Amino acid sequence: MTTAKMTVVKTRGISILLVDDHPVVRQGYRRVLEHQDDFSVVAEADNAANAYRAFKSHGPDVVVMDISMPGASGLEAIRNIRARDADARILVFSMHSEAAQVKAAFAAGASGFVTKGSEPAELIAAIRSVARGEHAMSDDVARVLALESLVPTKSALDQLGEREIEILRQFAAGSTKEQIAANLNLSTKTVQNYHYLIKAKTGLRTDAQLVRLAVECGLANL
Amino acid sequence: MTTAKMTVVKTRGISILLVDDHPVVRQGYRRVLEHQDDFSVVAEADNAANAYRAFKSHGPDVVVMDISMPGASGLEAIRNIRARDADARILVFSMHSEAAQVKAAFAAGASGFVTKGSEPAELIAAIRSVARGEHAMSDDVARVLALESLVPTKSALDQLGEREIEILRQFAAGSTKEQIAANLNLSTKTVQNYHYLIKAKTGLRTDAQLVRLAVECGLANL
DNA sequence: TGCAGGTCGGGAAATTTGCCCGACGAAACT
DNA sequence: AGTTTCGTCGGGCAAATTTCCCGACCTGCA
């Protein structure tokens, strides 16, 4: 309470850390964002580890992060940053808008979620919101999330148990049932049964569809 | 020889058509490119059909195109544009740098191929090269291609026949063997045999691995 | 205490796979 | 023209897997 003033470091301008693994793309965002007078991109990073380092050394007001990076460790990066600074504002900037992915991002500690399909104005507005400590998401993300909160939405993964999810993950990664059984210390038969159960619960028929599901839910990184 | 001067329409400035399905990304590129004094982005498009229309009406010097668009019709768009104007300069700007994808792009009529992992300077240099009528590609693409021309490179897809590739594509898209058989007017047995052959030729064991292969080769868009 | 549900695996019939085969047409080589 | 190769298409059959049902155990919860 009495230390409130201490947290107000910058009343003017929003400093931004940009995280994306594509240099040209990053450069593009940088220009879009710096076109705003009160934005300044103070650092860039091309992977999760560098993002964490850059956050530590620059302490930006907002982190704008593409979570689909090599190693798919985007969510990990969010968790790491939040673990260090629970007040960190992280805005996820993703290609996709799967409900599960969005939820995972927020669960990991993101403050906002904007898709690359959004207009630049939406991204900019979201950054301002996040900087103010609010939560933000682009219209399309909101729509997906709203829809899924109306319909009880068995969003696929929710109906799966922990074991089932783990097996789905390894399966989508390309492991054989035998390998999975060995990894988890189960009988091959059990893994087969889980495989069957997963298909039954999700209503999917094809292994390929399972892989797609896993990827969509952020379980697997293709 | 004697008509050399006729082809020199613009000695000053390069007009560009930007094709990418993500508005923010497009905006970013636009700023990066327009930062070059002699570049001007005269039009944008967010899908294959619009790209073709924009090309018709603006006749840009260079088309900068992300080929991973909804409908995966990027290659189609290239073919369409080239069919209309065999002199069209198209620079592909892709996330991936699979040899097969690069080859497909050039086969379709692209003049250049730059990955999003390249530095902005590389993209800009490539645009200039392409505008001059040369072929261009970023260093990483060149490396992949060079490597694959040295080693006989069974780059997976090359060893597959046309039918096999089509079946792999549909399979990775999530179709069942019955559906594929129906689509292609084949017996289920034949599709099964192809499925077996694909696994045998690629050395892959799991359906999930096949899906990954298809995605990596740009056959399927997840 | 009793119920629900996740985890683990057996069993048996039905289905699919793995691998081999032959046939046909087209392109390529001799 | 003859032949070799290669892609396409499918049959056959044993072996493997999937499907679906079952029981058992453990944990949390009412």
Coordinates of C-alpha atoms (C1' of nucleotides) in Angstrom, one line a residue, chain B residues 162-163 187 189-190 193-194, chain D residues 7-13:
Chain B
E162 CA 2.6 -39.1 -57.5
R163 CA -0.1 -41.3 -56.3
S187 CA -10.1 -50.0 -53.9
K189 CA -6.8 -52.5 -50.7
T190 CA -4.8 -50.3 -53.1
N193 CA -0.9 -51.0 -50.2
Y194 CA 0.2 -47.4 -50.9
Chain D
dG7 C1' 4.3 -46.4 -61.5
dT8 C1' -0.3 -47.8 -60.8
dC9 C1' -3.7 -51.2 -59.3
dG10 C1' -5.3 -55.0 -56.6
dG11 C1' -5.5 -60.2 -54.6
dG12 C1' -4.0 -63.4 -50.9
dC13 C1' -2.9 -64.9 -46.3

